[in-house]
Coordinates of C-alpha atoms in Angstrom, one line a residue:
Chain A
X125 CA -20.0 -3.8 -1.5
X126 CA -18.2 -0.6 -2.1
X127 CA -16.3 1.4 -0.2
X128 CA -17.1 1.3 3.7
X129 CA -15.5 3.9 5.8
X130 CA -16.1 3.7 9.8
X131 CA -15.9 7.2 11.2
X132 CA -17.1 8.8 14.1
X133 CA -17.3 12.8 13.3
X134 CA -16.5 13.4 17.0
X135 CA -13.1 12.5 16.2
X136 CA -10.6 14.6 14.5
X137 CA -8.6 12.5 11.8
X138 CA -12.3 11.0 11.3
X139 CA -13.6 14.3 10.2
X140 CA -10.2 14.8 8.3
X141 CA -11.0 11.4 6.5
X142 CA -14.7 12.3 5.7
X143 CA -13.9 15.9 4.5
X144 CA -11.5 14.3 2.2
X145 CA -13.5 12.0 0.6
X146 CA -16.8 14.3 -0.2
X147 CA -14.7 17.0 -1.2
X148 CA -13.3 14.5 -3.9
X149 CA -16.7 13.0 -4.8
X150 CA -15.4 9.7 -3.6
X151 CA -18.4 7.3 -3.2
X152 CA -18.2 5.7 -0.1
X153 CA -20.8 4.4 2.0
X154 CA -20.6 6.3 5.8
X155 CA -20.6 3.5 8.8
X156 CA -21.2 5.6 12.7
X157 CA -19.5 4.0 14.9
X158 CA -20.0 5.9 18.2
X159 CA -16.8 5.9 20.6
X160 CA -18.5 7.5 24.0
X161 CA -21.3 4.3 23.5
X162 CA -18.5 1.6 23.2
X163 CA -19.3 1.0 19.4
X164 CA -15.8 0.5 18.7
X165 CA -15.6 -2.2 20.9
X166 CA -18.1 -4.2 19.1
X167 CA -16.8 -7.6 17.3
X168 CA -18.2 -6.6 13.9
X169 CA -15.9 -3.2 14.4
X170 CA -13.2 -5.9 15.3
X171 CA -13.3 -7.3 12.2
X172 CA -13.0 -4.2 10.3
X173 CA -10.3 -3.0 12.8
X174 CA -8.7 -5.2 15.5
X175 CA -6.8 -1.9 17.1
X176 CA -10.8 -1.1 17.6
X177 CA -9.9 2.2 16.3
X178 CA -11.4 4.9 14.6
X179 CA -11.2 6.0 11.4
X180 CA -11.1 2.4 9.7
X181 CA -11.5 1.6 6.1
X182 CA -12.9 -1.2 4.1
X183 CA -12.6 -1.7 0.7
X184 CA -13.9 -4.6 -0.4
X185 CA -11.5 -7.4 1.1
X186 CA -9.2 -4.7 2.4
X187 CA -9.2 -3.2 5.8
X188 CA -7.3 -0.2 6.9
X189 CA -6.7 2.0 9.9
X190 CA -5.2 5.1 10.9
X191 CA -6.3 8.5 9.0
X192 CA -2.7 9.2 7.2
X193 CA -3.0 5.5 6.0
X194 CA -6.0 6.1 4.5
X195 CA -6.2 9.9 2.9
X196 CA -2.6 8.5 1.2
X197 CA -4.5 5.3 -0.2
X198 CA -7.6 7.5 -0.9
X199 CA -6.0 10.2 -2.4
X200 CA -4.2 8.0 -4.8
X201 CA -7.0 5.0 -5.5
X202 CA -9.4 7.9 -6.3
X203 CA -7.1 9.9 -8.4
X204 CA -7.7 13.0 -6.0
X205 CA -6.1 16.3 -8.0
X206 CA -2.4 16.5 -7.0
X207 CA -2.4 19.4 -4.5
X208 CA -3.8 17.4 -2.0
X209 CA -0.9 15.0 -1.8
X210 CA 1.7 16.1 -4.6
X211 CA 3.9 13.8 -6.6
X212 CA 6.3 16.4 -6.5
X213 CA 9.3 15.2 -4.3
X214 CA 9.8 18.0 -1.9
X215 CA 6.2 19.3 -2.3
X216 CA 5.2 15.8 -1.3
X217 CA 7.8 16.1 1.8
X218 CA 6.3 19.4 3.4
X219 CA 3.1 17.1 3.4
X220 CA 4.7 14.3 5.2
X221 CA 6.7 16.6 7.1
X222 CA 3.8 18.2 8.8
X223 CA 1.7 14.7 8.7
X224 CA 4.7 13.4 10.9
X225 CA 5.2 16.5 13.2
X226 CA 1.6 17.0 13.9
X227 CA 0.7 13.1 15.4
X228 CA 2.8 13.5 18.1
X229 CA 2.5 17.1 19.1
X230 CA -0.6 19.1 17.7
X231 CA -2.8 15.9 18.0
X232 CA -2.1 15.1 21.2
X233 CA -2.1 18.2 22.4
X234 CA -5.9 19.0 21.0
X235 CA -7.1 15.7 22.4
X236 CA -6.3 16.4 25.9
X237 CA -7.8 20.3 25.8
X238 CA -10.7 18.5 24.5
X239 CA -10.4 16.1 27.8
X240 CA -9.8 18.9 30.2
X241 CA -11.8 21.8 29.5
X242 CA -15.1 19.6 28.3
X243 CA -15.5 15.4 28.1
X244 CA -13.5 15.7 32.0
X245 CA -16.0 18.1 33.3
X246 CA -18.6 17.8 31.4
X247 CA -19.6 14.5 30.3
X248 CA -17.7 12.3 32.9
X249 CA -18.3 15.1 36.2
X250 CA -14.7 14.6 37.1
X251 CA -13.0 17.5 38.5
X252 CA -10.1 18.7 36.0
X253 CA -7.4 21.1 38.8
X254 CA -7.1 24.3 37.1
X255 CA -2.9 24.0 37.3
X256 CA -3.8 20.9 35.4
X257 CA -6.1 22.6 32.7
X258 CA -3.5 26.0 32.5
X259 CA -0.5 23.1 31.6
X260 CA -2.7 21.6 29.0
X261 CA -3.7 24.9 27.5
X262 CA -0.1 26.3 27.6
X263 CA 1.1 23.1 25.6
X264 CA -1.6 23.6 22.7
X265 CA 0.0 27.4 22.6
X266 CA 3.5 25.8 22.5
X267 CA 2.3 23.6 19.4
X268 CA 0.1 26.1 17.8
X269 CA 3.0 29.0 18.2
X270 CA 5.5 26.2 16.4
X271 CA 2.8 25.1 14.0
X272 CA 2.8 28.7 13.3
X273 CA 6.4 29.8 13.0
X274 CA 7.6 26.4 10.9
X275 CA 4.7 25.2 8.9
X276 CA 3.0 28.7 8.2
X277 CA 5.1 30.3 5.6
X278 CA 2.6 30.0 3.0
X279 CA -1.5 30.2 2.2
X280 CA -1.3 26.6 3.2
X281 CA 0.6 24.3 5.3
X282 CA 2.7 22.7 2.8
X283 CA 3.1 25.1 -0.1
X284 CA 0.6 27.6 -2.3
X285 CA -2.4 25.1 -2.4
X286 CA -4.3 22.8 0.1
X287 CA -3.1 19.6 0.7
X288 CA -4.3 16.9 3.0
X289 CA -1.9 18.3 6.0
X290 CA -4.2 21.4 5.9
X291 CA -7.4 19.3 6.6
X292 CA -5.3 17.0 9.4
X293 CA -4.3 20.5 11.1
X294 CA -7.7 22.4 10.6
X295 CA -9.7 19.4 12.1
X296 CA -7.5 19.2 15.1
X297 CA -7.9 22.7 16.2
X298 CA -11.5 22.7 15.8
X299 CA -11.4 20.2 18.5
X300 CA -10.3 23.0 21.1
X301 CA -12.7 25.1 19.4
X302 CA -15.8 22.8 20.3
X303 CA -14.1 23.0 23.7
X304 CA -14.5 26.5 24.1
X305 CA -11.2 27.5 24.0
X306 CA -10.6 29.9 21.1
X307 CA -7.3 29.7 19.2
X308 CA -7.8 31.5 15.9
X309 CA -9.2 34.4 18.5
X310 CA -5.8 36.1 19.2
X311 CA -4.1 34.9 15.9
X312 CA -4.9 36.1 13.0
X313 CA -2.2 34.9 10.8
X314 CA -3.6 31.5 11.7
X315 CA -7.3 33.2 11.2
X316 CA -7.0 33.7 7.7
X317 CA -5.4 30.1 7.1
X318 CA -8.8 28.8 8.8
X319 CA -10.3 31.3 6.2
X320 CA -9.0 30.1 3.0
X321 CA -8.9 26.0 4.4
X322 CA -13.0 26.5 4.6
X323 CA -13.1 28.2 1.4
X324 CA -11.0 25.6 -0.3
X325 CA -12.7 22.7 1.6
X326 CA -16.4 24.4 0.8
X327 CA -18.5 26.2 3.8
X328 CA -21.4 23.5 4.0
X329 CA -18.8 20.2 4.0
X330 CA -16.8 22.3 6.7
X331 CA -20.1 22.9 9.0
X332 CA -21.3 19.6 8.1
X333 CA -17.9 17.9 9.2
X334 CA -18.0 19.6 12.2
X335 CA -21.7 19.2 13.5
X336 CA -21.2 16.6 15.8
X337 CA -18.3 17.8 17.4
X338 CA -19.6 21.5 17.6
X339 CA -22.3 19.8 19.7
X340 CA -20.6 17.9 21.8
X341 CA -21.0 20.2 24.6
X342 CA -24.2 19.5 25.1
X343 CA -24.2 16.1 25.4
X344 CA -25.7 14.5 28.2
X345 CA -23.3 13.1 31.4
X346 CA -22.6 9.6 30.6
X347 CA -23.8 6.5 32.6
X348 CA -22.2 4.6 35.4
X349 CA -21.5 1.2 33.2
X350 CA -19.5 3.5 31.0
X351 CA -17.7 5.7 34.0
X352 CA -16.5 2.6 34.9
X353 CA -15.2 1.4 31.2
X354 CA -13.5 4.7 31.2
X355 CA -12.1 5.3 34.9
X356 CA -8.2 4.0 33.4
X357 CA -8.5 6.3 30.5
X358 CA -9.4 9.5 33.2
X359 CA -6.2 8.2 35.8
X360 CA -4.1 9.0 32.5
X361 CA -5.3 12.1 31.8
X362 CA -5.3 13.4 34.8
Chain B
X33 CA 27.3 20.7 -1.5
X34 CA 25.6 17.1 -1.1
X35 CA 23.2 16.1 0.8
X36 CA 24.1 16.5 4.5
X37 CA 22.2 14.4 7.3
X38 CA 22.3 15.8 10.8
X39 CA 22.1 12.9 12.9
X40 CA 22.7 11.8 16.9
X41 CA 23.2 7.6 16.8
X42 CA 21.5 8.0 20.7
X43 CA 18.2 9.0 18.7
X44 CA 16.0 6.0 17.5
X45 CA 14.7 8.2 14.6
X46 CA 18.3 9.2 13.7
X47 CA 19.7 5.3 13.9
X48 CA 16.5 4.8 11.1
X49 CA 17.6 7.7 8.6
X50 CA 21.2 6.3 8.9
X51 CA 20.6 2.9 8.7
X52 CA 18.6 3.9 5.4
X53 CA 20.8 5.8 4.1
X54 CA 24.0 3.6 4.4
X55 CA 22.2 0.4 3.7
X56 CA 21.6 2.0 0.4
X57 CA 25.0 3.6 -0.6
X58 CA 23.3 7.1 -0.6
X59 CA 25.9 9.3 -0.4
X60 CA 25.5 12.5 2.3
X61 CA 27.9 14.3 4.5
X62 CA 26.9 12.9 8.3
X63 CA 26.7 16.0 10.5
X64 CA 26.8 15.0 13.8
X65 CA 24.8 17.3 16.8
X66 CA 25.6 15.9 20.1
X67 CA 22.0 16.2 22.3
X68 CA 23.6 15.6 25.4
X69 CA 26.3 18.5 24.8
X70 CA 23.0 20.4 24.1
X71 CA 24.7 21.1 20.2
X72 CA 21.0 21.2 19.2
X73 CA 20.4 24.3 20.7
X74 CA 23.6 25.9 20.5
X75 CA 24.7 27.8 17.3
X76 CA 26.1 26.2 14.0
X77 CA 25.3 22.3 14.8
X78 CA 21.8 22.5 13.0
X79 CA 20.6 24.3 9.8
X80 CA 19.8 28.1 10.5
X81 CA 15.6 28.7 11.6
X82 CA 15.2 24.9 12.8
X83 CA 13.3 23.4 15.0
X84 CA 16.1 22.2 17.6
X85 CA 16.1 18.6 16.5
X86 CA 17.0 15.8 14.7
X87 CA 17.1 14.2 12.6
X88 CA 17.1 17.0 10.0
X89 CA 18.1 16.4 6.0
X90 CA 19.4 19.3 4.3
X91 CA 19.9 18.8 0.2
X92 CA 21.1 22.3 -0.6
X93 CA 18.7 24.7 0.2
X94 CA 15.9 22.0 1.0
X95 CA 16.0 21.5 4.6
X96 CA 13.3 18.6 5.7
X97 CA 12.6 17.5 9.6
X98 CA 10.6 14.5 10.5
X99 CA 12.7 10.8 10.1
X100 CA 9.5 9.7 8.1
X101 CA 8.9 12.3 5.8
X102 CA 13.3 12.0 5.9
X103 CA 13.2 8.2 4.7
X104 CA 9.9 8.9 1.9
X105 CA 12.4 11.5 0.5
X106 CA 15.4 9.6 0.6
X107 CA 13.4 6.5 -0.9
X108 CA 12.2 8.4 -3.8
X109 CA 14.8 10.5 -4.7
X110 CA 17.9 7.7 -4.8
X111 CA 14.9 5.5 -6.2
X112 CA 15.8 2.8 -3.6
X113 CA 14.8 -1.2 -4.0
X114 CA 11.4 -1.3 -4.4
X115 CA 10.8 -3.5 -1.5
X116 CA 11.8 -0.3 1.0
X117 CA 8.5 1.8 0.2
X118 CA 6.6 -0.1 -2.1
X119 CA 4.8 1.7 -5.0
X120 CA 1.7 -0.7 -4.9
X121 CA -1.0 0.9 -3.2
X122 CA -2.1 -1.9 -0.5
X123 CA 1.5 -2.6 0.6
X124 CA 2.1 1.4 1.0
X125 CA -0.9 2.1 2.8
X126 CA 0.4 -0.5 5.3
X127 CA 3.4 0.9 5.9
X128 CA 1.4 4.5 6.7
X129 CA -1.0 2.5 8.8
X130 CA 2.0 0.8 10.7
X131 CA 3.5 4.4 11.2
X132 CA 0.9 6.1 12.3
X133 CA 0.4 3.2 15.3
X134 CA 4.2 3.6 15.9
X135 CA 3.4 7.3 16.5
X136 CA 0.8 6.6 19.0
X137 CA 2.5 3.7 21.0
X138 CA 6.0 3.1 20.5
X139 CA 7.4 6.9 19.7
X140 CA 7.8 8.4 22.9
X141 CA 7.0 5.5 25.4
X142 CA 10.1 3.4 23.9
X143 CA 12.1 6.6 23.8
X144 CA 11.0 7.3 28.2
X145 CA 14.0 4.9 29.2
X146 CA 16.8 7.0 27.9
X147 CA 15.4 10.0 30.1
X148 CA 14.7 8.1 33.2
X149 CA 17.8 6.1 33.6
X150 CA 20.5 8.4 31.7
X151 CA 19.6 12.0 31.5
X152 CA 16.9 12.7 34.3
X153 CA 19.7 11.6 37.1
X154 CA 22.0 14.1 34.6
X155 CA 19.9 17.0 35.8
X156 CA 19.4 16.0 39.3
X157 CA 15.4 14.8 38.5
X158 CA 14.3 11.1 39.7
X159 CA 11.6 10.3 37.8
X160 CA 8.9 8.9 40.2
X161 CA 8.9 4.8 40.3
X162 CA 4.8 4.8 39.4
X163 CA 5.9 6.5 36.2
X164 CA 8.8 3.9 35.5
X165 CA 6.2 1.3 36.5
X166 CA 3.5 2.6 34.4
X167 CA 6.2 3.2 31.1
X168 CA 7.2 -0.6 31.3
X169 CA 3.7 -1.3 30.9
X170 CA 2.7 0.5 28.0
X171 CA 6.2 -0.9 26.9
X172 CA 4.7 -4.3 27.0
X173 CA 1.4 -3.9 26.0
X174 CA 3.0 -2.1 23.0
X175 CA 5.3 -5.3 22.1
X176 CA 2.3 -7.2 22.3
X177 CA 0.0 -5.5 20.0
X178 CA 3.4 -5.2 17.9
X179 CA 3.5 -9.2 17.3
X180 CA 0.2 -9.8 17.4
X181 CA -1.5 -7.4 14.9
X182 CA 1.8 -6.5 12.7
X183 CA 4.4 -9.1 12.7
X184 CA 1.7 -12.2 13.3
X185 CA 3.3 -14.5 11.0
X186 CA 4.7 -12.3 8.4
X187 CA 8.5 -11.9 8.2
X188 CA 8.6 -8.1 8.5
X189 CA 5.9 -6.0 9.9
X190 CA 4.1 -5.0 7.2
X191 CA 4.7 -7.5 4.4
X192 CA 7.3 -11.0 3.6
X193 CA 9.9 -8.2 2.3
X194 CA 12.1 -5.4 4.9
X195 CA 10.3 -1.7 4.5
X196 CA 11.0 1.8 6.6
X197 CA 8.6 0.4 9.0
X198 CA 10.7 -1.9 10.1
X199 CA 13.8 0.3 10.4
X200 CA 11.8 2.5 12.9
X201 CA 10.5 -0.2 15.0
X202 CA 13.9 -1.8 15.4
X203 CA 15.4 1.8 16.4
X204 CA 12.7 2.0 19.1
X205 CA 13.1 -1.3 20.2
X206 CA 16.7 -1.5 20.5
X207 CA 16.3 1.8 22.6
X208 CA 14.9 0.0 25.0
X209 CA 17.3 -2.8 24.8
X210 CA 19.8 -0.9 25.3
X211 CA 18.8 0.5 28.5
X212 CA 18.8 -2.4 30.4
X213 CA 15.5 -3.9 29.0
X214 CA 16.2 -7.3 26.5
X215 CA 12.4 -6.6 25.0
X216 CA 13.2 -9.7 22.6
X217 CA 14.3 -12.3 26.0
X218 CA 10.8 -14.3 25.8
X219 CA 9.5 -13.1 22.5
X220 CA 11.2 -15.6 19.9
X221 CA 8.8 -14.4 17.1
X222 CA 9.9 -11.0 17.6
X223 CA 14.0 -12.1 17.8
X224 CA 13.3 -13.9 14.7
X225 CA 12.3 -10.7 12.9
X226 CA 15.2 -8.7 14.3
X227 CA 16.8 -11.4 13.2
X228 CA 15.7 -11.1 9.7
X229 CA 16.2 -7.2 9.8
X230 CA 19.7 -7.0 11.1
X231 CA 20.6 -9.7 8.2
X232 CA 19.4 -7.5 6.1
X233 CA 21.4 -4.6 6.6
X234 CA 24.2 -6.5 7.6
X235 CA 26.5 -7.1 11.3
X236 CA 28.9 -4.3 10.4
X237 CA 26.3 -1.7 9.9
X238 CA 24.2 -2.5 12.8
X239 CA 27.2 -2.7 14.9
X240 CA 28.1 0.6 14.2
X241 CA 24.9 2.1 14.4
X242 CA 24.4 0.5 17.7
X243 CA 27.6 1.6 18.9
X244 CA 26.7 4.5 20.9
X245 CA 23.6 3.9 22.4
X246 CA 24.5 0.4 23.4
X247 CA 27.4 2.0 25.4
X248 CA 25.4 4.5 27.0
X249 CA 24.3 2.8 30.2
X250 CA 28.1 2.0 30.7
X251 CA 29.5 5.1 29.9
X252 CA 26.8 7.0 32.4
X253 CA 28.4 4.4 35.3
X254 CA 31.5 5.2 34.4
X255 CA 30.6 9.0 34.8
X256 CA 31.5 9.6 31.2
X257 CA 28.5 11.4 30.6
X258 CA 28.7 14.8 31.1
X259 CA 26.2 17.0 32.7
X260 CA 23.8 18.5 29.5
X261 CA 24.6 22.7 29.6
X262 CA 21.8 25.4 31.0
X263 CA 20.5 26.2 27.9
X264 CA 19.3 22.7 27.1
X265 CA 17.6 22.2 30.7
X266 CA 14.6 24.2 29.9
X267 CA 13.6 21.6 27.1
X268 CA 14.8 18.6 28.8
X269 CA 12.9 19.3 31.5
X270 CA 9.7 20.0 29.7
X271 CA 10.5 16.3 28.3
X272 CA 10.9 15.1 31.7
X273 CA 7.5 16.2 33.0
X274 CA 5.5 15.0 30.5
X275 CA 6.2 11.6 30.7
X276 CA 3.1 10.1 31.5

């Protein structure tokens, strides 16, 4: 059995992961694992991942979560071309430098505009206050305005060529995106960054990536049984 | 001019990068930037155009935020003891995997006791009790998860040898310590492994790097703290607010 990687496209560092590995012709073999139907809480998934957490690799007798885990180990096992994650020692540090910033402030920050402006209303009919909504939104401005102002000084994140921090970054916004709340709209220094990521990445992988999540506005209201499962998660985030 | 580290001991990243740094007789200028005098937003504490925290490296004109991305650097550049960042691709990818967990559920939530015992009174802000309640929580759930999926019987979290993962949890977790919380009181398999970590880098080290933030509880009673300036309320209280 080859490579196994567990991804559910709805998630950002999923699509990250799986953007990674076509663009580098890395065979792999593509396991679903469906978060909004409970998948991840299966006990197969639990073998692969314990933290019942997507993305999740297998590689023959080795299992691995978390997305900068596995881009690093994929980049390197598969010999990816050096841009992507440079040998370089200060190149290399712009990547980890933004791969470091972004987990606790961009990523977050996209996951809960994803929460409030769509899954909230949308899929779980829970009523998101609009002070509540305006707080979340003028967080992703604060994060996108830094992202911006520090890591921006280039065509790419991290220096003159796309590395893996572009394709952490440019996943994450396209999760406000699928939201309907526009970010590259009113800034096109960030615009053109989008621009030359998709050209880089390849126009079909990047619409392909982003299918699912594209979609995910018209996905139907979820159930009661799963309501319930998620009524802790929605006292959080509100 | 060397390599300059801008540090606070109070910050749990910060405690890391020293720790690091001294353990392994890397030679830098410390450049200390007091966050509760608000020096990281005032003029001349940090390198010109940063972000207003720390800990930043600065190796002449390279200037590099981020403790992680910080340590990698450090690691490979004073080509460290193997066993801190190993070059084997398994053991590596476990320390990434352990960080980027860390990122989720220890940074931040380990780092909420500081602000609601020490600086939120500082600024006249009482952090409501459901808050506190709900913080120690995800504290414990965190510890839990911590023992159980990355220390289970291994001596350090990711493998039988000390690595930069280990050096952040600790900081984290002697945050919390130090605030009035013994996280290892009941938890002998994670005692052991501090254990095992602060023998590592030695009493004298840790004591010193402990100094400060083990005093700070004390020194806040005592009313030694003083009162963070106007221009670093704004950010604090941003910080405040979103605790969860």
């Amino acid at each position: 059995m080859g490579l196994e990687l567990y991804l559910d496209l709805l998630s950002q560092p999923c699509r990250a992961v799986y953007i990674f590995a076509k663009k580098n012709g890395i065979p792999f073999e593509l396991r679903t694992v469906e978060v909004l139907k409970g998948q991840h809480n299966s006990d197969d998934f639990a073998q692969v991942n314990p933290l019942r957490k997507v993305p999740a690799l297998k590689d023959g007798d080795f299992t691995l979560a978390e997305s900068v885990a596995i881009l690093l180990y994929l980049s390197r096992k598969y010999e990816a071309p050096d841009h992507w994650y440079p040998q370089d020692l200060e190149a290399c540090a712009r990547v980890d430098e933004y791969l470091a910033w972004q987990h606790t402030a961009l990523r977050s920050s996209c996951s809960l505009v994803m929460w409030h402006k769509m899954m909230l209303p949308v899929f779980l009919g829970e009523r998101v206050p609009p002070e509540t909504l305006a707080s979340t939104l003028a967080e992703l401005d604060r994060c996108v305005q830094l992202l911006e102002v520090k890591f921006l000084k280039d065509d790419f994140l991290a220096g003159p060529c796309i590395s893996v921090a572009d394709l952490v970054a440019i996943t994450e916004l396209m999760h406000p995106v699928s939201a309907g709340y526009h970010v590259f709209k009113t800034r096109p220094k960030l615009a053109a960054w989008r621009q030359r990521v998709e050209v880089a990445v390849g126009e079909d992988l990047f619409q392909e990536a982003h299918e699912v999540v594209m979609k995910a506005k018209d996905l139907p209201p979820v159930d009661t049984d799963m309501k319930d499962k998620l009524k802790p998660v929605v006292q959080i985030l509100l | 001019m060397g390599l300059q580290l801008y540090l606070d001991l109070l910050s749990q990243p910060c405690r890391a990068v020293y720790l690091f740094a001294k353990k392994n007789g890397i030679p830098f200028e410390l450049r200390t930037v007091e966050v509760l005098k608000g020096q990281h937003v005032s003029k001349g504490f940090l390198p010109a155009n940063s972000p207003q925290k720390v800990p930043v490296l600065k190796d002449g004109d390279f200037v590099l935020h981020q403790s992680v991305a910080i340590l990698i650097y450090l690691s490979c550049k004073y080509q460290t003891a193997d066993h801190w960042y190993p070059p084997d691709l398994q053991a590596r990818a476990r320390i990434h995997e352990y960080l980027g967990w860390h990122a989720d559920f220890i940074r931040g939530t380990f780092g909420v006791c500081l602000w609601t015992k020490v600086l939120a009174p500082l600024l006249g802000v009482q952090v409501p009790e459901e808050k506190v309640q709900r913080n120690r929580v995800a504290v414990d759930r965190a510890l839990q998860l911590l023992e159980d999926q990355f220390l289970g019987d291994k001596a350090f979290l990711t493998s039988q040898r000390v690595t930069l993962a280990d050096l952040m949890a600790l900081e984290e977790l002697m945050q919390v310590v130090a605030l009035g919380y013994d996280v290892f009181e009941g938890r002998p398999r994670l005692a052991a492994w501090r254990g095992r970590v602060e023998a590592v880098l030695g009493a004298d080290l840790c004591q010193e790097t402990h100094g400060p933030i083990l005093n700070i509880l004390e020194q806040a009673a005592n009313k030694q703290v003083p009162p963070p300036p106007p221009e670093a309320h704004p950010s604090m209280l941003l910080r405040i607010s979103s605790i969860p």
